[in-house]
Short mmCIF file of N, CA and C in Angstrom, two decimals:
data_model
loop_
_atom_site.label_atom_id
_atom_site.label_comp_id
_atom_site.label_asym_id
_atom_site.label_seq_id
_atom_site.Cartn_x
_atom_site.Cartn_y
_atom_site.Cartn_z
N UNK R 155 23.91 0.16 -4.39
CA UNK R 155 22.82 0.97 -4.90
C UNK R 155 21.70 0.06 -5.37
N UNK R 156 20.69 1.03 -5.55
CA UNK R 156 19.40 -0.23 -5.47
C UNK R 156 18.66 -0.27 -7.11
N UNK R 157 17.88 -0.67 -7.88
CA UNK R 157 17.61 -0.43 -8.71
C UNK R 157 16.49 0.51 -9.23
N UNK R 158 16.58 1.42 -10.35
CA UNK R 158 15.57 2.56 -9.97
C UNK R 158 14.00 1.85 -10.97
N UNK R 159 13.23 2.41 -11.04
CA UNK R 159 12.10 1.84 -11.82
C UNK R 159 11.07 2.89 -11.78
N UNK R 160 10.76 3.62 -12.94
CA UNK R 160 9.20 4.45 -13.13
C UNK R 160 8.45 3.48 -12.37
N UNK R 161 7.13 4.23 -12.01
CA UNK R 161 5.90 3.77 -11.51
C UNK R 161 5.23 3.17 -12.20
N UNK R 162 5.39 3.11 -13.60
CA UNK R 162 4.12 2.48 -14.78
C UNK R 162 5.06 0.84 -14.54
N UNK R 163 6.41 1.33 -14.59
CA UNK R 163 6.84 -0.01 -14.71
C UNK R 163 6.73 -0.85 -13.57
N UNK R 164 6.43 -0.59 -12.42
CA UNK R 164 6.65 -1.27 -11.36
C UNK R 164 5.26 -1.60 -10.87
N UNK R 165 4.34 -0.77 -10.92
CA UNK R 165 2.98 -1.20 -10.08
C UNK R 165 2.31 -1.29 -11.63
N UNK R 166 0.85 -2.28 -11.20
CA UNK R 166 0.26 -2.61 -12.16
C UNK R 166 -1.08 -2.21 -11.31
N UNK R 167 -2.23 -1.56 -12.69
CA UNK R 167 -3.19 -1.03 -12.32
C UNK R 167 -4.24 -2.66 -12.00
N UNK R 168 -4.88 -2.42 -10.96
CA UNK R 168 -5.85 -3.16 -10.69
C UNK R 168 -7.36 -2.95 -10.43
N UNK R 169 -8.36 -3.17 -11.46
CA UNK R 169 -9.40 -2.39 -11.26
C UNK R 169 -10.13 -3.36 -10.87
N UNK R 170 -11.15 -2.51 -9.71
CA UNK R 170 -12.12 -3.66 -8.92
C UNK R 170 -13.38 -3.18 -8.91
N UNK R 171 -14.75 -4.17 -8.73
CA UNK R 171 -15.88 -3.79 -8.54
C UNK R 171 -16.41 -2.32 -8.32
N UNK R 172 -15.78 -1.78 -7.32
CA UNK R 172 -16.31 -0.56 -7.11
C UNK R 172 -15.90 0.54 -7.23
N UNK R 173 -15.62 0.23 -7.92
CA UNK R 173 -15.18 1.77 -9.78
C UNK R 173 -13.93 2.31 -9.23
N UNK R 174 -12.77 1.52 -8.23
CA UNK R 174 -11.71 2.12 -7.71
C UNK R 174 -10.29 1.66 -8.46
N UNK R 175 -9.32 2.31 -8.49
CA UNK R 175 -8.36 1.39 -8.70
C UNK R 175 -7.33 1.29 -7.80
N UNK R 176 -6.80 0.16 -7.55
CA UNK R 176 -5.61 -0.41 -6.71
C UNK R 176 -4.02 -0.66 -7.27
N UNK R 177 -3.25 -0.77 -6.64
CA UNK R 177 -2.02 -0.92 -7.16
C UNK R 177 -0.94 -2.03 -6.60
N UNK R 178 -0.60 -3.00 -7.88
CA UNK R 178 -0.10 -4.16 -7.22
C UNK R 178 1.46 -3.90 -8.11
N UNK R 179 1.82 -4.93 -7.41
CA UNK R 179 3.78 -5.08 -7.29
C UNK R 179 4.18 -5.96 -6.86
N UNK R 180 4.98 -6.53 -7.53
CA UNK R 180 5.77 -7.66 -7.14
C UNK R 180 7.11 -7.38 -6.04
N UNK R 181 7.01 -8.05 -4.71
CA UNK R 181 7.64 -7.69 -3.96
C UNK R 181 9.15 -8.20 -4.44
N UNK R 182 10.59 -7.60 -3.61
CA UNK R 182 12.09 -8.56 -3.82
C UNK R 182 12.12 -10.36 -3.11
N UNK R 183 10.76 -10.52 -2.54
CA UNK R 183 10.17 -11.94 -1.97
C UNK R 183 9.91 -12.71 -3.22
N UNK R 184 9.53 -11.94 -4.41
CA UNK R 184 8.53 -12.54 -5.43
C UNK R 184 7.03 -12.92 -5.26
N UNK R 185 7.09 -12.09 -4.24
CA UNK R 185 5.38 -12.61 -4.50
C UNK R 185 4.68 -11.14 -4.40
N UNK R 186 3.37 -11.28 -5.06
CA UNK R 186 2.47 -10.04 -5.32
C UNK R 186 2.16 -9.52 -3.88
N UNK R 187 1.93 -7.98 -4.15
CA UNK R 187 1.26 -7.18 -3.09
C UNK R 187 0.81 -6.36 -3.47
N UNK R 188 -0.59 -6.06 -3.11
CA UNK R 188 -1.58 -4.98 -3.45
C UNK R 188 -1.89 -3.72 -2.58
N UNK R 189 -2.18 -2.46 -3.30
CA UNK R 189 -2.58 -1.42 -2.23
C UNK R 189 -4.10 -1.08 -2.99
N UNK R 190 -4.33 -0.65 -1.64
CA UNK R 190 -5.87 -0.58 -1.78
C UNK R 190 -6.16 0.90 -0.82
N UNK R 191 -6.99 1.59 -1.11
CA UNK R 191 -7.35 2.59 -0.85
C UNK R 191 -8.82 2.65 0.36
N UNK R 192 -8.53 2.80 1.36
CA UNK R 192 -10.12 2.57 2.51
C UNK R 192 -10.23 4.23 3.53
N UNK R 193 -11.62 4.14 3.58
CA UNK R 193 -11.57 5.42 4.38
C UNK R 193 -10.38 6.10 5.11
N UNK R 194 -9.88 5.28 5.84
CA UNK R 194 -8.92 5.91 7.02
C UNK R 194 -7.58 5.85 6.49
N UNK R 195 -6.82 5.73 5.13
CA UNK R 195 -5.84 5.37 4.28
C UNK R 195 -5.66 4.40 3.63
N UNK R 196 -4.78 3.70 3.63
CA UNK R 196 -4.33 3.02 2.46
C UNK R 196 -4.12 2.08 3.44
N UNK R 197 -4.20 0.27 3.01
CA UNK R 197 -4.16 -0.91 3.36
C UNK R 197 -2.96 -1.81 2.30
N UNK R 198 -1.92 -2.63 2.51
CA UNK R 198 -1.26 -3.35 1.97
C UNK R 198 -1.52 -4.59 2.51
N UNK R 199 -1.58 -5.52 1.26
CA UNK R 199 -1.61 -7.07 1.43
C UNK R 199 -0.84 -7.88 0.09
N UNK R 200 -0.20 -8.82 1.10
CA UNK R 200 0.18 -10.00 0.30
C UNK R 200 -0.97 -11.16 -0.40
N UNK R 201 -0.66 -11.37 -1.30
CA UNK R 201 -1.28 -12.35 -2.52
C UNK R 201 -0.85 -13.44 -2.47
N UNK R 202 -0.52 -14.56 -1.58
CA UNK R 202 -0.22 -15.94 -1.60
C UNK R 202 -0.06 -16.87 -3.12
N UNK R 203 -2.13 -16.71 -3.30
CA UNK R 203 -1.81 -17.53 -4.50
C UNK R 203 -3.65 -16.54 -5.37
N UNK R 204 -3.72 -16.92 -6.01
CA UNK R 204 -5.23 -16.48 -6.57
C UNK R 204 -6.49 -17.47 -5.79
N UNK R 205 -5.79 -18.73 -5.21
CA UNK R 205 -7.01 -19.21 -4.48
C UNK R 205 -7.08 -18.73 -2.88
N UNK R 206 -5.79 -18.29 -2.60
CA UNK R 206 -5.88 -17.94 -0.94
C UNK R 206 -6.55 -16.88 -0.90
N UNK R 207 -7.11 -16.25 0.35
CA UNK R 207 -7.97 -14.93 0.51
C UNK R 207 -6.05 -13.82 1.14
N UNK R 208 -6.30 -12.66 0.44
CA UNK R 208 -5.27 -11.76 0.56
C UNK R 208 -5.04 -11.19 1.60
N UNK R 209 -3.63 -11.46 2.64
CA UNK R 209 -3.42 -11.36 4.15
C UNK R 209 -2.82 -9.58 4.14
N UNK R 210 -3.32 -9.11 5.18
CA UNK R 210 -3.34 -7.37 5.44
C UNK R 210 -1.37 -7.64 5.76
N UNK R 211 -0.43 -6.58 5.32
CA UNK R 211 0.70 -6.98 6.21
C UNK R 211 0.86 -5.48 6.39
N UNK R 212 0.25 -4.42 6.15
CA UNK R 212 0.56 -3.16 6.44
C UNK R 212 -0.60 -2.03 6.54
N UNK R 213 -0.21 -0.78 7.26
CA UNK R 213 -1.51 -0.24 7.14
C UNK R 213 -0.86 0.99 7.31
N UNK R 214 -1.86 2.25 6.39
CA UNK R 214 -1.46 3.66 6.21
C UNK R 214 -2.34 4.25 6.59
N UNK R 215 -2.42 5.33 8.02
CA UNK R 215 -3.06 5.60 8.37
C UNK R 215 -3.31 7.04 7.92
N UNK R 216 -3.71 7.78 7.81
CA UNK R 216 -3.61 9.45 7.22
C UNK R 216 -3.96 10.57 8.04
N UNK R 217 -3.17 11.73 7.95
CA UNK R 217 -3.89 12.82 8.95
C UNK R 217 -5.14 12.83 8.94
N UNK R 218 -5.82 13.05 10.04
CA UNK R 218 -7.21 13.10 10.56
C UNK R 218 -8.15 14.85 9.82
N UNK R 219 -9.01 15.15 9.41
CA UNK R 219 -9.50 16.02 9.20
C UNK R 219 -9.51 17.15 10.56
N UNK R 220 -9.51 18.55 10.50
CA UNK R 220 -8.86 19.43 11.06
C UNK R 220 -9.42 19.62 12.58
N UNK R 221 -10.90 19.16 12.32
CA UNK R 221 -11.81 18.50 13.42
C UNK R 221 -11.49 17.67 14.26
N UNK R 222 -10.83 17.09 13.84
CA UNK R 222 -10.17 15.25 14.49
C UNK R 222 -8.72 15.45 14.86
N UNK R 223 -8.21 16.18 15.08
CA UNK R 223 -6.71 16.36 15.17
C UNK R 223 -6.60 15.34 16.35
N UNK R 224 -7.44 15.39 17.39
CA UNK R 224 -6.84 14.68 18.30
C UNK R 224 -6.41 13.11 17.79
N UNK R 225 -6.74 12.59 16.69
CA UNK R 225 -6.48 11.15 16.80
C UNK R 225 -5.12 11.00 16.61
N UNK R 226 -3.98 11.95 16.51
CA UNK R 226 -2.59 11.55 16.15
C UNK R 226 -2.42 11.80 14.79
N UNK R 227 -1.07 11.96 14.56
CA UNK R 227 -0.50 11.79 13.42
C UNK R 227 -0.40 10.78 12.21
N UNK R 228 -0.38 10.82 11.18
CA UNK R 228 -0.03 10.00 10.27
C UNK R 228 0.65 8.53 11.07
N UNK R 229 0.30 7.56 10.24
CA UNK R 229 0.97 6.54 10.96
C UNK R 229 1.30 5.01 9.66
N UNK R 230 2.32 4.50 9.58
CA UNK R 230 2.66 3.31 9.27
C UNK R 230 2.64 2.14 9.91
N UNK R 231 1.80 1.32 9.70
CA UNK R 231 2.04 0.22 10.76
C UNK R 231 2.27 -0.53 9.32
N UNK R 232 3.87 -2.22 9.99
CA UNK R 232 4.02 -2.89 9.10
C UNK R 232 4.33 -3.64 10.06
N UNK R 233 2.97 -5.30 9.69
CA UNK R 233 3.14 -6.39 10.20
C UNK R 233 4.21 -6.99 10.23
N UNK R 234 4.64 -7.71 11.08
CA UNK R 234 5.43 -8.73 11.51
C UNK R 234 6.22 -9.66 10.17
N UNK R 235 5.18 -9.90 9.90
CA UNK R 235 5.33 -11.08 8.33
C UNK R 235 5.79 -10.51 6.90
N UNK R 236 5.97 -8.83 7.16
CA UNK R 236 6.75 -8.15 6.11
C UNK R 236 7.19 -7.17 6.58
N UNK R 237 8.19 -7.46 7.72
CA UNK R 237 8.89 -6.61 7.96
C UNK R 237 10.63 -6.57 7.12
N UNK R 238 10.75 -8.08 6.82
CA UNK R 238 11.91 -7.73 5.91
C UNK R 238 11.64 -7.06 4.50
N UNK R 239 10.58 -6.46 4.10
CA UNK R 239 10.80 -5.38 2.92
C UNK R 239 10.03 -4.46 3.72
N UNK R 240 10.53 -3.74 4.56
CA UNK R 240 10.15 -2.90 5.24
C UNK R 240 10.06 -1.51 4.57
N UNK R 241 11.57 -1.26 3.87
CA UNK R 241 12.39 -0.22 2.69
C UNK R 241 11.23 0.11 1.77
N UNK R 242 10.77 -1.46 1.18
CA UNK R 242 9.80 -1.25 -0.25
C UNK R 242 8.16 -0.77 0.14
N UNK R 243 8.42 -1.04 1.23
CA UNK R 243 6.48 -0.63 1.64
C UNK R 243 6.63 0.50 1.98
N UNK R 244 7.57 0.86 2.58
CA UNK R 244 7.74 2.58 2.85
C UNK R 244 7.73 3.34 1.65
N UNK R 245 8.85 2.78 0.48
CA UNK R 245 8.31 4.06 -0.62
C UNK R 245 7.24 3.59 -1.50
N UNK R 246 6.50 2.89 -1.18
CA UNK R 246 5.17 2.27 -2.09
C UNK R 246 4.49 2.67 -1.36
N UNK R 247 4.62 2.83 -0.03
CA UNK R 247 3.11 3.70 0.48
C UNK R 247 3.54 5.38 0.34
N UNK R 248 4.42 5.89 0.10
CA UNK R 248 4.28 7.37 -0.08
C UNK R 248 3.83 7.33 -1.69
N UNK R 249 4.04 6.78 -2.53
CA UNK R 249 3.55 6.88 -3.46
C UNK R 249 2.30 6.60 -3.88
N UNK R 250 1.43 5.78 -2.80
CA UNK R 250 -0.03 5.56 -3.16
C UNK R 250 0.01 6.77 -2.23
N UNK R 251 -0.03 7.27 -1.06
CA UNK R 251 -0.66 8.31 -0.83
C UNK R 251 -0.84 9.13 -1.20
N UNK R 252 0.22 9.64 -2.14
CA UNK R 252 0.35 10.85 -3.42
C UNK R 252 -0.41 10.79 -4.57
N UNK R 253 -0.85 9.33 -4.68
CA UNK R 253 -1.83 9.26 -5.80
C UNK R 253 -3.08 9.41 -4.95
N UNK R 254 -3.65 8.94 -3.69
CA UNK R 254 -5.15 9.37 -3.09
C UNK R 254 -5.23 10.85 -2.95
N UNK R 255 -4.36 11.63 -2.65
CA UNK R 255 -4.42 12.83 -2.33
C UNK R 255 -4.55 13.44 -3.49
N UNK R 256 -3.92 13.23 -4.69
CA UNK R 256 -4.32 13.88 -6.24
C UNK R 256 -5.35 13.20 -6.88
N UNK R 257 -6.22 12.36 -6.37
CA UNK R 257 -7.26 11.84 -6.27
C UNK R 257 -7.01 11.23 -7.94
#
C-alpha cells in the first residue's frame, strides 16, 4: 500500500508573475515538479536545480470546447524521462485539473 497525503501537504503553492498560481511536489525521484496551467491544459515539468531552465516531462491536454469536438479527446502525454512515476503524474494531473475547472 502506498502512502496517503492531503493536498495542502503534498503540493506547494507557487505564485508567479502573472497573477496565476502553480503547483509543485516533490517527486518519489526527489526532485521537484511543477504544474502549470496554459491555454490547452495543464503542462508538468521537472526542476533540476534553481539555475537550470525547467524541462516539460508531461502534458494535459483537455476536452476541446463543444465547437472543436473534432480535435479528440482528453489526452495525457508523459515523456520518456518520467515515465517511471508515471502512477504520480496521473493522480497529480487529475487533481490540477479539478482545481482549473473550479477555477
Amino acid at each position: 500500500m502506498g502512502e496517503e497525503w492531503t493536498s495542502k501537504d503534498f503540493f506547494r503553492k507557487v505564485e508567479t508573475g502573472q497573477s496565476k498560481t502553480e503547483r509543485a511536489f516533490t517527486g518519489s525521484d526527489g526532485r521537484e515538479y511543477l504544474w502549470t496551467i496554459v491555454p490547452h491544459g495543464c503542462e508538468l515539468y521537472v526542476i533540476a536545480d534553481r539555475k537550470s531552465i525547467p524541462t516539460l516531462v508531461a502534458r494535459l491536454y483537455n476536452t476541446p470546447p463543444a465547437s472543436e469536438r473534432t480535435m479528440g479527446p482528453p489526452s495525457l502525454d508523459i515523456f520518456p524521462s518520467a515515465e517511471h512515476m508515471s502512477d504520480l503524474i496521473i493522480s497529480t494531473a487529475v487533481y490540477i485539473e479539478r482545481l482549473r475547472r473550479n477555477g
